[in-house]
Coordinates of C-alpha atoms in Angstrom, one line a residue:
Chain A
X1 CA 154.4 144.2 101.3
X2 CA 156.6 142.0 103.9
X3 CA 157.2 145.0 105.8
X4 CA 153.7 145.9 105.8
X5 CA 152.7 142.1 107.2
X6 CA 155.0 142.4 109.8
X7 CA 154.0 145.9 111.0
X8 CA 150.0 144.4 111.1
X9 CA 151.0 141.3 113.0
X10 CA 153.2 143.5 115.3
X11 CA 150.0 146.0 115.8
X12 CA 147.7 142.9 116.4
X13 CA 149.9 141.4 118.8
X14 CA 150.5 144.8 120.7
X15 CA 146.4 145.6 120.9
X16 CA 145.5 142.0 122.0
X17 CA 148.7 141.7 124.2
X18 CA 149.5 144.8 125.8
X19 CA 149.1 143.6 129.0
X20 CA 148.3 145.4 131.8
X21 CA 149.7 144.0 134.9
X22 CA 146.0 142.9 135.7
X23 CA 144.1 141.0 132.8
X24 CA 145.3 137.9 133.0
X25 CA 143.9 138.2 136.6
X26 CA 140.6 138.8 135.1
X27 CA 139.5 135.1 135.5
X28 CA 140.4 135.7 139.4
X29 CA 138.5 136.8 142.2
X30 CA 137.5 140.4 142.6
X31 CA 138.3 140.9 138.8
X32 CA 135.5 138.9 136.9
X33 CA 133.6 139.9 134.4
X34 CA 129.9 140.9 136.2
X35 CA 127.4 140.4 133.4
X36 CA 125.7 137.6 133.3
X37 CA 127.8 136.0 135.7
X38 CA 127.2 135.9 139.8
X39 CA 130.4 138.1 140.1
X40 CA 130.2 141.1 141.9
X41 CA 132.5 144.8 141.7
X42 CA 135.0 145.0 144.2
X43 CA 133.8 147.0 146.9
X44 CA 133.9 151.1 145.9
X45 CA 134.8 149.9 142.4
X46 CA 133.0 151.8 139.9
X47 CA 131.6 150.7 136.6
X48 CA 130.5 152.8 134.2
X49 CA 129.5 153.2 130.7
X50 CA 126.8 154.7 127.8
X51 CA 124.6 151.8 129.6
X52 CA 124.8 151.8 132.9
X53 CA 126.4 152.8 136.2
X54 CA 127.7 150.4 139.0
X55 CA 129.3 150.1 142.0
X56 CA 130.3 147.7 144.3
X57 CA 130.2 148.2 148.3
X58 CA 131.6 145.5 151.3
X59 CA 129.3 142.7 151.8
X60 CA 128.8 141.1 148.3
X61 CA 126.9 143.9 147.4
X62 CA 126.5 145.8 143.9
X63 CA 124.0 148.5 143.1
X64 CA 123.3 149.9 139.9
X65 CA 121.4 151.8 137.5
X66 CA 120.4 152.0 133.8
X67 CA 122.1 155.9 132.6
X68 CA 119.7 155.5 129.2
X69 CA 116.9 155.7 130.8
X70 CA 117.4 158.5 132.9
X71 CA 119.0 160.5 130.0
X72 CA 115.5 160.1 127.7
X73 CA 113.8 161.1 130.2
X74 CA 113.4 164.9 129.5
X75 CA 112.6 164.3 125.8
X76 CA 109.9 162.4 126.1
X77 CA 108.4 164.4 128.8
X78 CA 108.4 160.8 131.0
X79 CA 109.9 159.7 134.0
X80 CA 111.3 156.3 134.1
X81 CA 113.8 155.1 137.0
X82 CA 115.8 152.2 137.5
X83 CA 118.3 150.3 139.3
X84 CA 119.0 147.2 140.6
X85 CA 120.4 145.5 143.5
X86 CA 122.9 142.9 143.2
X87 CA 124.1 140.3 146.3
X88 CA 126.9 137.6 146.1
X89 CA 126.9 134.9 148.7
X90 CA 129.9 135.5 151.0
X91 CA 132.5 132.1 150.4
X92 CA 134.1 133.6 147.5
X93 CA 134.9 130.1 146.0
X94 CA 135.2 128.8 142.4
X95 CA 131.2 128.8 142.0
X96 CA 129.7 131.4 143.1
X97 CA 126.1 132.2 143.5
X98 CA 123.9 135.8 143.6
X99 CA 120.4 137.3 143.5
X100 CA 119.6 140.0 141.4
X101 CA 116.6 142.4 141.7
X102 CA 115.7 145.1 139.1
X103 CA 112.8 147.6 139.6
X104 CA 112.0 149.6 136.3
X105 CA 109.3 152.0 136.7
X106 CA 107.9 153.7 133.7
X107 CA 105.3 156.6 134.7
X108 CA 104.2 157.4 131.0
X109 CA 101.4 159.9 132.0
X110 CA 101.9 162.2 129.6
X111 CA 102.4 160.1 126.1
X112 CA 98.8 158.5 127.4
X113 CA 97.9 162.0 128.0
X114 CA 98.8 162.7 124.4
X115 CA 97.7 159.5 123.3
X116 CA 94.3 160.0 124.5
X117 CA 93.8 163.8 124.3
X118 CA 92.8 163.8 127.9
X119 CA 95.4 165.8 130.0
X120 CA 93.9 163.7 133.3
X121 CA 94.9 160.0 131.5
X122 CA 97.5 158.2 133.5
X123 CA 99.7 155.4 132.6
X124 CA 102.3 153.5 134.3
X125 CA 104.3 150.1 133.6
X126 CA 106.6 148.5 136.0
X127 CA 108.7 145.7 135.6
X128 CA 110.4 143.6 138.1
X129 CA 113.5 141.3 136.6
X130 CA 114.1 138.8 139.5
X131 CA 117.5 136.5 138.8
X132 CA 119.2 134.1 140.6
X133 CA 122.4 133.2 139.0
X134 CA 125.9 130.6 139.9
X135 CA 129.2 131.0 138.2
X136 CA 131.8 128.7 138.0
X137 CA 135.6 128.6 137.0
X138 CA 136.2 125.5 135.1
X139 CA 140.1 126.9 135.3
X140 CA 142.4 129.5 135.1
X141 CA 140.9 130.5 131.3
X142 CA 137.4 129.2 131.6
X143 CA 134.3 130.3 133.3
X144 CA 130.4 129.6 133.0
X145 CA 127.7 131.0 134.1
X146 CA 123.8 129.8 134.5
X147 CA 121.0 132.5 134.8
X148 CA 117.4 131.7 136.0
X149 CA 115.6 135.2 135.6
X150 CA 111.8 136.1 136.3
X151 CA 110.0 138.8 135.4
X152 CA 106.6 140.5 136.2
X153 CA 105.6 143.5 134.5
X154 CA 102.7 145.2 135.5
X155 CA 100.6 147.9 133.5
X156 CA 97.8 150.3 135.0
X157 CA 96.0 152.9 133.4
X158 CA 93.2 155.3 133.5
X159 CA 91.5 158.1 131.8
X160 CA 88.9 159.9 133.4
X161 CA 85.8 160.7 131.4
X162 CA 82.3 160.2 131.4
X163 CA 83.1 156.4 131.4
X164 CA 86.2 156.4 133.4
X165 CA 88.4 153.7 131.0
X166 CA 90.7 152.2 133.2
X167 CA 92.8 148.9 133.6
X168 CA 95.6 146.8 134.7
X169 CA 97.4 143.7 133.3
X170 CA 100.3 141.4 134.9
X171 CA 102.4 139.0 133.0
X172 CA 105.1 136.7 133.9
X173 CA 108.0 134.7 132.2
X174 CA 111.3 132.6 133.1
X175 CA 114.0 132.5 131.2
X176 CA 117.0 130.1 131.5
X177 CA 121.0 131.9 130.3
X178 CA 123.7 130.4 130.0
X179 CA 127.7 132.7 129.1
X180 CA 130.5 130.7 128.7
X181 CA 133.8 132.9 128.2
X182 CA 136.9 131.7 127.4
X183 CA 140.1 133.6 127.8
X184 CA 142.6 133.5 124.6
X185 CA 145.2 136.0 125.5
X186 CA 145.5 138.7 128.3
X187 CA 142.8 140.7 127.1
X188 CA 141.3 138.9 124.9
X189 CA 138.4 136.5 125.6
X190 CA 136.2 134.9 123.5
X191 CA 132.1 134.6 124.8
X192 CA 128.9 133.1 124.3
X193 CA 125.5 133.9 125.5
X194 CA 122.4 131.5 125.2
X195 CA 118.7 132.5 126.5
X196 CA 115.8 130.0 126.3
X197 CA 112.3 131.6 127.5
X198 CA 111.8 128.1 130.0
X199 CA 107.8 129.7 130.4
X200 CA 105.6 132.6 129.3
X201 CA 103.4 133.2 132.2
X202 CA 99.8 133.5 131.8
X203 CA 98.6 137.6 131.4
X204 CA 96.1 138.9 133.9
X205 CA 94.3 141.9 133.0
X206 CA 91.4 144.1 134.7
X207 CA 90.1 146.4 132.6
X208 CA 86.6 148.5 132.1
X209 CA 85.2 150.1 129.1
X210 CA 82.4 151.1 127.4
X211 CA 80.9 150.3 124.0
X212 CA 77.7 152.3 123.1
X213 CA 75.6 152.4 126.0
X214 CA 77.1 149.3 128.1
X215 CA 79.8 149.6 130.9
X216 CA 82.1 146.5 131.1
X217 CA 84.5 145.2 133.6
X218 CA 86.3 142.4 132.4
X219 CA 88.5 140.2 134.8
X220 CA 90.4 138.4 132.5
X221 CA 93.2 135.9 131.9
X222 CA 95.1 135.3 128.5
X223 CA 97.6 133.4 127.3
X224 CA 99.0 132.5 123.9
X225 CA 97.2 130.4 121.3
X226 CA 100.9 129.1 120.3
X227 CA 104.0 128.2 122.2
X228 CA 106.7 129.0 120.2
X229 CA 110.3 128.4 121.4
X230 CA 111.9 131.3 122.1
X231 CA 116.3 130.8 122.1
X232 CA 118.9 133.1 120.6
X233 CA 122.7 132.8 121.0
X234 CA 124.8 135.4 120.4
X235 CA 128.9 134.9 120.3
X236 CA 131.1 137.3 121.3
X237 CA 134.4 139.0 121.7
X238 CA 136.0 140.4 124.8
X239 CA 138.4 143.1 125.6
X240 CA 139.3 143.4 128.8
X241 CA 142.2 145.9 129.5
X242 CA 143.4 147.4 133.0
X243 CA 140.3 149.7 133.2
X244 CA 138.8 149.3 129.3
X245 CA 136.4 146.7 128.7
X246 CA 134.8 146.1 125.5
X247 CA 132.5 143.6 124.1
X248 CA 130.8 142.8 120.9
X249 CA 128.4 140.2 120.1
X250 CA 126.6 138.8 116.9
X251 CA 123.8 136.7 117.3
X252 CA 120.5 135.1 115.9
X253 CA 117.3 134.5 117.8
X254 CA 115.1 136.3 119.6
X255 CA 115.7 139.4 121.2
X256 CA 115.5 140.2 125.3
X257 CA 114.9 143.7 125.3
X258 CA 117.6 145.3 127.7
X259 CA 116.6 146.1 131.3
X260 CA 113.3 144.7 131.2
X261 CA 114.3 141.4 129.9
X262 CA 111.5 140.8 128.3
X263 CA 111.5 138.8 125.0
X264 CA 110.5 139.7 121.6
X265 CA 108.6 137.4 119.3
X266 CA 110.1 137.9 116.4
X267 CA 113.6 135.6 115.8
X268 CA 116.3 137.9 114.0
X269 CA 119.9 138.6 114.1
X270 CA 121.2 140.2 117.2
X271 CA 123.7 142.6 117.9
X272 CA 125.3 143.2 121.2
X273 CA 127.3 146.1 122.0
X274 CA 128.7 147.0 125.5
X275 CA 131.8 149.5 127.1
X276 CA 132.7 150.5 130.3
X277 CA 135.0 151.5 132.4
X278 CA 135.9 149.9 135.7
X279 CA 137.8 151.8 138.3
Chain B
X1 CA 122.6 131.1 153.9
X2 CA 123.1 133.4 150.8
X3 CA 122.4 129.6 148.8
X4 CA 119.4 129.0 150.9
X5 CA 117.9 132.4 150.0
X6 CA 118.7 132.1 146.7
X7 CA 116.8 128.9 146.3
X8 CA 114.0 130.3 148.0
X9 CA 113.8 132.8 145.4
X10 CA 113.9 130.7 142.7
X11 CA 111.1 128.3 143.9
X12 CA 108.7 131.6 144.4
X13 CA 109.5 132.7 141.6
X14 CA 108.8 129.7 140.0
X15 CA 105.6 129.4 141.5
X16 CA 104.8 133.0 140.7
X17 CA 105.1 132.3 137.0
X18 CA 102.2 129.4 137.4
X19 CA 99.6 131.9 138.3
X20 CA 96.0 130.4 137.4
X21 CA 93.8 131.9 134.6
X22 CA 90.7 134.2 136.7
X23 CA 88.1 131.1 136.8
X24 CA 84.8 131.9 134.6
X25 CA 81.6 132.4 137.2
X26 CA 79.6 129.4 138.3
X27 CA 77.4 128.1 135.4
X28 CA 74.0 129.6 135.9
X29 CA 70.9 127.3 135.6
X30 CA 71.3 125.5 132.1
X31 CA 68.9 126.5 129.8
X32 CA 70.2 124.5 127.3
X33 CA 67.0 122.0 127.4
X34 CA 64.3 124.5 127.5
X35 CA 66.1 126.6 124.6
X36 CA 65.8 122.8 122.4
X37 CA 62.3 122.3 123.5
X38 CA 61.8 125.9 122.3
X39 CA 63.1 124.5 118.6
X40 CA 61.3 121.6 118.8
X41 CA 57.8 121.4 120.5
X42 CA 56.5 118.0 120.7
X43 CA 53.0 118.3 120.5
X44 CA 50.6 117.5 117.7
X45 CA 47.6 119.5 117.8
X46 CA 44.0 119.0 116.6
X47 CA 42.8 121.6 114.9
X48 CA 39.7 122.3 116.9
X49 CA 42.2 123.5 119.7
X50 CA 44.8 125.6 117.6
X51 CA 42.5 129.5 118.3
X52 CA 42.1 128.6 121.8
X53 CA 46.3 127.9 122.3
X54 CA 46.8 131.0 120.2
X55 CA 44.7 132.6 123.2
X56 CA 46.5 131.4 125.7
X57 CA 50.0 132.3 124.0
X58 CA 48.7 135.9 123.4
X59 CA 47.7 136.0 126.8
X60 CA 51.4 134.4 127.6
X61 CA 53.5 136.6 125.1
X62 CA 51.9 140.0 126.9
X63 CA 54.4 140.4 129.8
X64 CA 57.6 139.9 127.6
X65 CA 56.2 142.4 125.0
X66 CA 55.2 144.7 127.6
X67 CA 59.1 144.9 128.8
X68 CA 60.2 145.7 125.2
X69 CA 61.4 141.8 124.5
X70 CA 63.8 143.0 126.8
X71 CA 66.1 144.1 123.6
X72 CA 68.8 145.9 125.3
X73 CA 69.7 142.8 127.1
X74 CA 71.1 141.6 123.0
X75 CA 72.2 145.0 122.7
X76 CA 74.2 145.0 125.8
X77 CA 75.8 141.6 124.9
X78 CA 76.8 142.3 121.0
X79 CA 78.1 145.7 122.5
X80 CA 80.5 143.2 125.4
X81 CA 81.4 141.2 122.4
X82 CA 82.8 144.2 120.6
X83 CA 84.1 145.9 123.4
X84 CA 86.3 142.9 124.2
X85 CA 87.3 142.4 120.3
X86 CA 88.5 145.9 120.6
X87 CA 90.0 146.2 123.4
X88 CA 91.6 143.1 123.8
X89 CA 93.5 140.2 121.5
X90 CA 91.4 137.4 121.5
X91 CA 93.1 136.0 117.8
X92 CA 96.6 135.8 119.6
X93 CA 95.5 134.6 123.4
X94 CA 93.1 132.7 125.0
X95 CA 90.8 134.5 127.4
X96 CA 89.5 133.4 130.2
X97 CA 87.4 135.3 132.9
X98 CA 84.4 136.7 134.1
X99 CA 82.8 140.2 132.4
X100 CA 80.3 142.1 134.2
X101 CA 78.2 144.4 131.5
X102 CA 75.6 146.9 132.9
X103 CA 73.5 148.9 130.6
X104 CA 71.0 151.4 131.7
X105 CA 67.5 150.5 131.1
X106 CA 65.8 152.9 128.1
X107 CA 63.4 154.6 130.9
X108 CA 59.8 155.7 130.1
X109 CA 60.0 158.5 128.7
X110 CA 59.1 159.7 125.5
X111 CA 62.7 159.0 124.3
X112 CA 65.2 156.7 125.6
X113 CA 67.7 158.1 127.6
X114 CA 70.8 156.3 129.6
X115 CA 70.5 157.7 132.7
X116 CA 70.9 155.1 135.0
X117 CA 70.6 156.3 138.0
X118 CA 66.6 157.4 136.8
X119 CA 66.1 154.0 134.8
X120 CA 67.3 151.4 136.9
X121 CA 69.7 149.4 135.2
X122 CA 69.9 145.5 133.6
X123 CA 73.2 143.7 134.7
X124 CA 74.5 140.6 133.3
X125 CA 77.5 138.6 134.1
X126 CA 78.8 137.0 131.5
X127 CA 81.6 133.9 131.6
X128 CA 84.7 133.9 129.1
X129 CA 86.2 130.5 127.9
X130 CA 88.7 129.6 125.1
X131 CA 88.0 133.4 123.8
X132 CA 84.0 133.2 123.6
X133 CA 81.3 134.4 125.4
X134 CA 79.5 131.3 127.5
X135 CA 75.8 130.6 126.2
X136 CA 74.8 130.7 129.7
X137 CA 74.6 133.4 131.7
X138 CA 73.0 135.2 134.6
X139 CA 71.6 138.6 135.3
X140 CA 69.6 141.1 137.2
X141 CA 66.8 144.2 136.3
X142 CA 67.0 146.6 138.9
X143 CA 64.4 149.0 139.0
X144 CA 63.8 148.9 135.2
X145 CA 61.8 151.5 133.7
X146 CA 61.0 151.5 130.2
X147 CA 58.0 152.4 128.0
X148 CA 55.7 149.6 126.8
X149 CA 54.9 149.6 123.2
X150 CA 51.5 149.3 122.4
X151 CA 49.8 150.9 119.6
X152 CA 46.2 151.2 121.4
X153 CA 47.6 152.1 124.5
X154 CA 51.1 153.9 124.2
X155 CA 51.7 155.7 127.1
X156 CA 52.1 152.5 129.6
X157 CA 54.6 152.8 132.1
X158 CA 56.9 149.9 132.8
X159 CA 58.6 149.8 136.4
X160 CA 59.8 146.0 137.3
X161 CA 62.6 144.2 139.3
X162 CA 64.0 140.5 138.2
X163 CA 66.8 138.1 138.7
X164 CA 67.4 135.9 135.2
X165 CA 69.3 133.2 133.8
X166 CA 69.8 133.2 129.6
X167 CA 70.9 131.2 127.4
X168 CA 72.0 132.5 123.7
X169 CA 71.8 128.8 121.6
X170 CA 75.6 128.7 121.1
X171 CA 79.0 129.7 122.7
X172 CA 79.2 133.4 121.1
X173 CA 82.9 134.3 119.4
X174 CA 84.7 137.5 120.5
X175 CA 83.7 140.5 117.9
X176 CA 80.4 138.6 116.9
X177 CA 77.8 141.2 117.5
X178 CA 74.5 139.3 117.2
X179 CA 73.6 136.6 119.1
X180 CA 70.9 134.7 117.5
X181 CA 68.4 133.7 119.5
X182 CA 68.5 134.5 123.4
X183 CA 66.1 132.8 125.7
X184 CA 65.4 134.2 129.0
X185 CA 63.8 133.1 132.2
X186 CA 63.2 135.1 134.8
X187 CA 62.5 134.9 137.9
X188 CA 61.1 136.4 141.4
X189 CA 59.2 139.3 139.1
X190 CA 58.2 142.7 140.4
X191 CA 56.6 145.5 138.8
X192 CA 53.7 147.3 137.4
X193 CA 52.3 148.7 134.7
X194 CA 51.0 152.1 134.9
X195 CA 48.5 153.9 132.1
X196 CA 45.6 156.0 131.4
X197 CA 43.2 153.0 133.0
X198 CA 45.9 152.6 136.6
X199 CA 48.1 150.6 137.3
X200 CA 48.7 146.8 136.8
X201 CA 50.8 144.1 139.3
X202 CA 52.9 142.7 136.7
X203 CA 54.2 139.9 139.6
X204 CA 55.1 136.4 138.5
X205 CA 57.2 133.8 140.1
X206 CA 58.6 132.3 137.1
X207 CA 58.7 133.6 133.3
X208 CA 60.8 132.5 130.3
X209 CA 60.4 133.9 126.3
X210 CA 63.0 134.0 124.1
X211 CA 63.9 136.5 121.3
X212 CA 64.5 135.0 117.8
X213 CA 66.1 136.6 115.0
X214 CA 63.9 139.6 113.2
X215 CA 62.9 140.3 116.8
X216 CA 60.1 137.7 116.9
X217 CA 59.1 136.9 120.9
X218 CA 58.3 133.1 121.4
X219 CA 56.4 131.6 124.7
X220 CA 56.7 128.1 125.1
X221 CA 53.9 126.4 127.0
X222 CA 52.3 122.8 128.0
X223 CA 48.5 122.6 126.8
X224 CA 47.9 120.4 129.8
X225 CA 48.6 123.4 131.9
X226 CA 45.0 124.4 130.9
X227 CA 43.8 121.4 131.8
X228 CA 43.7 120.1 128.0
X229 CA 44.8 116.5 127.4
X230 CA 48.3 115.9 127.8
X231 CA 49.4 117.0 124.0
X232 CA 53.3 118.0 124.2
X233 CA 54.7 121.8 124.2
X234 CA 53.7 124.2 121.8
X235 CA 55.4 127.6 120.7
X236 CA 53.9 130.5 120.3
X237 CA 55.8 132.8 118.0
X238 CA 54.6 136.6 117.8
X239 CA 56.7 138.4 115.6
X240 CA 57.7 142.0 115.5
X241 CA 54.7 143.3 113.1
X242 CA 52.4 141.4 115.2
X243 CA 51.7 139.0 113.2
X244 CA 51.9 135.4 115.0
X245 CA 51.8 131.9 114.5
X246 CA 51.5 128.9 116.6
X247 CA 54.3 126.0 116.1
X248 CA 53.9 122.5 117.0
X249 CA 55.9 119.2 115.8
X250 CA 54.8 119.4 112.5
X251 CA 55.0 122.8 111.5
X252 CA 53.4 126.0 112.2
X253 CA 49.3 127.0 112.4
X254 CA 48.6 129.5 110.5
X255 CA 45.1 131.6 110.9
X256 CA 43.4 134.2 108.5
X257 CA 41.5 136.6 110.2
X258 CA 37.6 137.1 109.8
X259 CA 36.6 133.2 110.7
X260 CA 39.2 131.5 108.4
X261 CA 39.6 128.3 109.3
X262 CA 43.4 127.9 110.6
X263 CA 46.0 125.8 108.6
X264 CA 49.2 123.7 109.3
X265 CA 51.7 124.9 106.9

């Protein structure tokens, strides 16, 4: 049983302390973690995972795509790109400012074709996350991070027929993140992520329709009868070894659907699950 | 630089997010005090004058119930109201807007038809506030044709051009399909009536009626008009089996046919 205990602490200790020659670095420039913070790859580093692909390039510069959405494409007979554009201002200091711009595009003609048994339908939905974010290292082990993202989604639509149904709709909302991670050993780093939606824009939709023998077009504005508060925080674990990097999170609150960053309504618990590989 | 930008983002993006609501359309004419003078005339009437009113509100009534009580123009907005209800959310969000309906006018054929390019077409605009349809609202006929319903003479052709202003009593809910009472006025009227005995100038500057529940057609008028003493307003109510009545302050005149003296009920 002794000999037992000792081999699981010895295990423990090697997993979270087999240091490469780089983690504790990780809280140094060049080698920060670039989720949710305003810390960009090295230039020609590579990141990539199940989630998403990145690289970084001279300048401050980081672009990006989502691999998910790429990879679903076939199956459901539907297009939908993405990427995203990431620039970090140029002084390198302890806080550290970018912009982030991601376009999602999804061109869903055929599920509204199949949705409306009219092979002509057309349906489209694009979604622009907007964020401007500033890092700072507190010290060697700590760093925070405060995230003011926008995002406008825009839906069109139409399906030829007699009546020609067609329609748009915008909406809009801010959201204010904060991440705070804190290193505990080499590769080991403990992490917290809170989102508050700061303001649900209002929703803009033109549409046209027709109910028995009258042709609408509505030019309309809606917004929500309620204001609920929308939060979640999820804490987290981090592994970050030479080129490994793992985190897991378990949170409560609402959920921001990935890439779109767009909130759901509905508070429950949260799981958060991301790997890559950074080289 | 990279700071400055990113402030400048933030701010528009900030100020994208506080996008105003589409504005409903200017308020047409309000109605709102001819539609209560409609439910409450003022006059009280001797009786000696009651058939000779009932005349004149025949003689008043003719043009609405030549252009069908206009009909499809409650058709048109019960079928807005429940286009919206299914098409949008009005029980989670607030809408605000404008809606323009059109709806092709019946035509005068033997059946109606909804070709409007042949029928001319009504059009309404219609404002959108805290998720209900605005009592007031404004519209146009556009070359209307339609088929006047007459028993004696059934074969009259309707052809007639207006601008209107309506009012339907009350602020009508999202997915409510029938507006009560909707009064009308129109205005700048063009058109004719064609039929076996030629064709009729059916040309007035001004005209309001409003349609009541169980398709009754009121006209209000001001006995004075016909150079009576000055009495109050009157309402005369003729109702969709032709029946008809005359209302006044008190109540409602009533008359029996073949002489019958006519009572206040």
């Amino acid at each position: 049983m002794r000999a037992a205990l000792i081999w699981l602490v010895v295990a423990v200790v090697l997993a979270l302390g087999s240091v490469s020659s780089r983690a504790w670095a990780y809280q140094e420039k060049g080698e920060e973690r670039v989720d949710y913070t305003a810390y960009t790859l090295r230039p020609w580093e590579l990141s990539v995972g199940p989630f998403k692909a990145e690289a970084g390039v001279p300048g401050g510069l980081m672009f990006g795509t989502y691999l998910p959405t790429w990879a679903i494409g076939p199956f459901v007979d539907m297009t939908i790109p993405t990427g995203f554009v990431k620039l970090r201002d140029p002084f390198g200091g302890p806080v550290a400012a970018s912009a982030r711009v991601t376009v999602v595009y999804f061109d869903a003609r055929s599920l509204a074709a199949d949705a409306t048994q009219n092979s002509g339908s057309r349906a489209g939905l694009l979604v622009l996350p907007i964020e401007a974010t500033i890092s700072a290292r507190y010290q060697r082990y700590v760093s925070q991070s405060l995230l003011f993202t926008y995002v406008f989604a825009s839906a069109g639509g139409k399906e030829p027929s007699d009546t020609s149904i067609r329609g748009a709709a915008g909406v809009s909302n801010f959201s204010i993140s904060t991440m705070l991670e804190v290193r505990v050993t080499q590769v080991f780093s403990l992490t917290l992520l809170a989102r508050v939606l700061a303001h649900q824009g209002n929703a803009h939709v033109t549409a046209q329709f027709s109910e028995g023998s009258t042709t609408v077009d509505a030019d309309l504005g809606a917004r929500p009868r309620q204001r609920e508060f929308v939060a979640c925080a999820i804490p987290g674990v981090a592994f970050s070894w030479e080129h490994v990097n793992l985190h897991l999170g378990l949170g409560y609150g609402t959920w921001w659907l990935p890439i779109v960053e767009l909130p759901l309504t509905t508070p429950q618990i949260i799981p958060d699950l991301s790997f890559y590989v950074r080289f | 630089m990279l700071r400055a930008a990113s402030a400048v983002l933030f701010v528009f993006a900030l100020m994208a997010g506080c996008v105003a609501m589409p504005d409903p359309p200017p308020r047409p004419e309000d109605l709102s005090a001819l539609a209560a003078q409609y439910d409450r005339p003022s006059a009280t009437l001797p009786v000696d004058l009651v058939q000779r009113l009932i005349d004149e509100g025949r003689r008043r009534s003719e043009l609405g119930d030549l252009l069908n009580r206009l009909r499809f123009v409650r058709t048109a907005i019960s079928d807005t109201s429940i286009g919206l209800h299914q098409n949008g959310n009005a029980d989670d969000f607030l809408l605000q807007g404008v809606i323009n309906a059109r709806v092709p006018c019946p035509g005068d054929g033997p059946e109606p038809t909804t070709d409007g390019e042949v029928n001319g077409l009504l059009r309404l605009q219609l404002g959108v506030e805290d998720s209900r349809l605005r009592r007031g609202f404004s519209g146009s006929a556009e070359r209307c044709r339609l088929l006047a319903v007459s028993p004696s003479a059934p074969d009259q052709r309707v052809l007639v051009s207006a601008t209107m202003v309506g009012d339907l009593g009350a602020d009508l809910g999202i997915g409510n399909t029938m507006p009560g009472d909707i009064l009308l006025k129109l205005t700048d009227v063009t058109g004719s009536l064609t039929g076996e005995t030629g064709t009729i100038d059916l040309s007035e500057h001004a005209y309001h009626f409003r349609l009541v529940r169980g398709d009754a057609l009121e006209v209000l008028f001001d006995p004075a008009s016909l150079g009576l003493p000055d009495l109050g307003t009157v309402v005369f109510a003729l109702r969709a089996d032709g029946s008809y009545v005359l209302r006044e302050s008190r109540g409602e005149w009533v008359c029996g046919g073949g002489g019958e003296a006519c009572v206040l009920r």
